[in-house]
Amino acid sequence: ATSIDGIDPKRRAAVRSVVRRVRRDLARLGTSPDEFGLIHADLHLGNVVVDRGVARPIDFDDCGFGWLAFEWAVTMTWSLGHPKAERAKAAWLAGYESVRPMPEAQREAFDLMALARTVTMLGWCASRADHARIRARLPLQAKAVVQRGEAYRAGVPQTQVPFPRSA
């Protein structure tokens, strides 16, 4: 179990509202093999090493079954809000589709998955709140969840929502 006790009650309520919406919208997605399957679920530059010129993923502890678009969103998490985020998103998709097509439903789910990743990062912080540096990050991560949740509800692409600089 995790706790978000380090977050003021008003923001905590807003976070819970975003989490309910994410759960509801995720429940509407398909789980056919072309949309849902084995994913790394934490594939970002910190979990890739280059060995003799070949990029190799590491750190498979989050690996499991999930939506393909979640993997896409994870790789984009720290690029969201950057002026070139849309370009990076398109480049990722082009690279992915050079191997396998991305189903349209998964393309459309990108913003939901980017928001879901932001929520999972809040859970990661909350589950490690016994570490002072991570606990200090809780209010900022909660603010990101709320801001991205509001943008998602308003139809603003997640690529346009930067991570907040202060809580």
Short mmCIF file of C-alpha atoms in Angstrom, two decimals:
data_model
loop_
_atom_site.label_atom_id
_atom_site.label_comp_id
_atom_site.label_asym_id
_atom_site.label_seq_id
_atom_site.Cartn_x
_atom_site.Cartn_y
_atom_site.Cartn_z
CA ALA A 1 0.00 0.00 0.00
CA THR A 2 1.12 3.52 -0.68
CA SER A 3 0.30 6.77 1.02
CA ILE A 4 0.12 10.27 -0.34
CA ASP A 5 0.13 11.80 3.13
CA GLY A 6 2.75 14.38 2.12
CA ILE A 7 0.20 16.08 -0.13
CA ASP A 8 -2.29 18.69 1.04
CA PRO A 9 -5.91 17.43 1.26
CA LYS A 10 -7.23 19.54 -1.63
CA ARG A 11 -4.58 18.28 -4.03
CA ARG A 12 -5.00 14.74 -2.69
CA ALA A 13 -8.70 14.89 -3.62
CA ALA A 14 -7.81 16.16 -7.09
CA VAL A 15 -5.28 13.32 -7.51
CA ARG A 16 -7.93 10.77 -6.54
CA SER A 17 -10.29 12.26 -9.11
CA VAL A 18 -7.64 11.92 -11.83
CA VAL A 19 -6.92 8.33 -10.79
CA ARG A 20 -10.63 7.46 -11.05
CA ARG A 21 -10.78 8.93 -14.54
CA VAL A 22 -7.64 7.07 -15.65
CA ARG A 23 -9.02 3.78 -14.32
CA ARG A 24 -12.36 4.37 -16.04
CA ASP A 25 -10.76 5.23 -19.38
CA LEU A 26 -8.27 2.36 -19.21
CA ALA A 27 -11.17 -0.05 -18.61
CA ARG A 28 -12.61 1.00 -21.98
CA LEU A 29 -9.51 -0.02 -23.95
CA GLY A 30 -9.17 -3.25 -25.84
CA THR A 31 -6.92 -6.09 -24.78
CA SER A 32 -6.47 -7.88 -28.09
CA PRO A 33 -2.93 -9.11 -28.79
CA ASP A 34 -2.29 -6.28 -31.26
CA GLU A 35 -2.99 -3.69 -28.49
CA PHE A 36 -2.00 -5.42 -25.27
CA GLY A 37 0.97 -7.64 -24.56
CA LEU A 38 4.29 -8.05 -22.82
CA ILE A 39 5.97 -4.67 -22.31
CA HIS A 40 9.04 -3.44 -20.44
CA ALA A 41 6.89 -0.74 -18.74
CA ASP A 42 9.89 1.35 -17.64
CA LEU A 43 11.83 1.82 -20.86
CA HIS A 44 13.54 5.21 -20.65
CA LEU A 45 17.11 6.34 -21.27
CA GLY A 46 18.13 5.45 -17.72
CA ASN A 47 17.19 1.83 -18.43
CA VAL A 48 19.12 1.46 -21.67
CA VAL A 49 22.83 0.72 -21.96
CA VAL A 50 24.91 0.73 -25.10
CA ASP A 51 27.02 -2.36 -25.55
CA ARG A 52 29.37 -2.46 -28.57
CA GLY A 53 27.18 0.08 -30.35
CA VAL A 54 23.90 -1.73 -29.65
CA ALA A 55 21.26 -0.25 -27.34
CA ARG A 56 20.10 -2.85 -24.82
CA PRO A 57 17.29 -2.48 -22.30
CA ILE A 58 17.95 -3.29 -18.64
CA ASP A 59 15.91 -3.25 -15.40
CA PHE A 60 12.98 -5.53 -16.14
CA ASP A 61 11.38 -5.42 -12.68
CA ASP A 62 8.33 -3.52 -14.03
CA CYS A 63 7.97 -5.83 -17.03
CA GLY A 64 4.49 -7.27 -17.45
CA PHE A 65 1.43 -7.22 -19.64
CA GLY A 66 0.07 -3.85 -20.64
CA TRP A 67 -1.02 -1.62 -23.48
CA LEU A 68 1.53 -0.96 -26.21
CA ALA A 69 0.89 2.77 -25.96
CA PHE A 70 1.96 2.71 -22.31
CA GLU A 71 5.48 1.78 -23.42
CA TRP A 72 5.37 4.71 -25.85
CA ALA A 73 4.25 7.08 -23.10
CA VAL A 74 6.94 5.89 -20.70
CA THR A 75 9.68 6.66 -23.19
CA MET A 76 8.21 10.14 -23.68
CA THR A 77 7.58 11.04 -20.02
CA TRP A 78 10.48 13.45 -19.58
CA SER A 79 9.98 14.98 -23.04
CA LEU A 80 6.38 16.03 -22.43
CA GLY A 81 6.04 19.78 -22.58
CA HIS A 82 9.26 20.24 -24.54
CA PRO A 83 8.88 22.31 -27.74
CA LYS A 84 9.94 19.27 -29.79
CA ALA A 85 7.78 16.73 -27.94
CA GLU A 86 5.36 16.22 -30.84
CA ARG A 87 8.30 15.62 -33.15
CA ALA A 88 9.82 13.12 -30.72
CA LYS A 89 6.46 11.37 -30.38
CA ALA A 90 6.19 11.06 -34.18
CA ALA A 91 9.78 9.80 -34.45
CA TRP A 92 9.15 7.15 -31.79
CA LEU A 93 6.03 6.02 -33.62
CA ALA A 94 7.87 5.87 -36.97
CA GLY A 95 10.59 3.75 -35.41
CA TYR A 96 8.05 1.44 -33.80
CA GLU A 97 6.10 1.11 -37.03
CA SER A 98 9.24 0.20 -38.96
CA VAL A 99 8.87 -3.13 -37.15
CA ARG A 100 5.17 -3.42 -36.36
CA PRO A 101 2.07 -1.28 -36.94
CA MET A 102 0.64 0.63 -33.98
CA PRO A 103 -3.13 0.04 -33.83
CA GLU A 104 -5.19 3.20 -34.23
CA ALA A 105 -6.81 2.69 -30.82
CA GLN A 106 -3.35 2.70 -29.24
CA ARG A 107 -2.37 5.85 -31.13
CA GLU A 108 -5.48 7.51 -29.76
CA ALA A 109 -4.67 6.27 -26.24
CA PHE A 110 -1.29 8.05 -26.06
CA ASP A 111 -2.54 10.95 -23.92
CA LEU A 112 -4.30 8.58 -21.53
CA MET A 113 -1.13 6.49 -21.24
CA ALA A 114 1.04 9.56 -20.64
CA LEU A 115 -1.31 10.54 -17.83
CA ALA A 116 -1.32 6.97 -16.50
CA ARG A 117 2.48 7.03 -16.43
CA THR A 118 2.41 10.27 -14.45
CA VAL A 119 0.04 8.60 -11.97
CA THR A 120 2.27 5.52 -11.68
CA MET A 121 5.25 7.77 -10.96
CA LEU A 122 3.31 9.33 -8.10
CA GLY A 123 2.68 5.81 -6.78
CA TRP A 124 6.39 5.04 -7.13
CA CYS A 125 7.26 8.14 -5.08
CA ALA A 126 4.60 7.40 -2.47
CA SER A 127 5.82 3.82 -2.07
CA ARG A 128 9.30 5.14 -1.32
CA ALA A 129 8.30 8.03 0.93
CA ASP A 130 10.63 6.76 3.66
CA HIS A 131 13.47 8.26 1.59
CA ALA A 132 13.69 12.01 2.24
CA ARG A 133 14.58 13.01 -1.34
CA ILE A 134 11.75 10.99 -2.81
CA ARG A 135 9.26 12.16 -0.14
CA ALA A 136 10.21 15.76 -1.00
CA ARG A 137 9.22 15.02 -4.61
CA LEU A 138 5.67 13.89 -3.71
CA PRO A 139 4.00 17.35 -3.85
CA LEU A 140 5.62 18.09 -7.23
CA GLN A 141 4.59 14.72 -8.67
CA ALA A 142 1.05 15.20 -7.32
CA LYS A 143 0.91 18.62 -8.99
CA ALA A 144 1.99 17.00 -12.27
CA VAL A 145 -0.84 14.45 -11.95
CA VAL A 146 -3.40 17.19 -11.36
CA GLN A 147 -2.11 19.46 -14.15
CA ARG A 148 -1.90 16.65 -16.67
CA GLY A 149 -5.29 15.36 -15.53
CA GLU A 150 -6.87 18.77 -16.13
CA ALA A 151 -5.21 18.99 -19.56
CA TYR A 152 -6.40 15.48 -20.44
CA ARG A 153 -9.97 16.34 -19.43
CA ALA A 154 -9.79 19.51 -21.57
CA GLY A 155 -8.43 17.63 -24.59
CA VAL A 156 -4.99 19.28 -24.47
CA PRO A 157 -2.31 16.91 -25.81
CA GLN A 158 0.00 15.65 -23.08
CA THR A 159 2.97 16.63 -25.26
CA GLN A 160 2.01 20.25 -24.50
CA VAL A 161 1.97 19.83 -20.70
CA PRO A 162 5.40 20.35 -19.10
CA PHE A 163 6.36 18.86 -15.76
CA PRO A 164 5.87 21.54 -13.10
CA ARG A 165 9.02 23.21 -11.78
CA SER A 166 7.66 23.81 -8.29
CA ALA A 167 4.89 22.36 -6.13
#
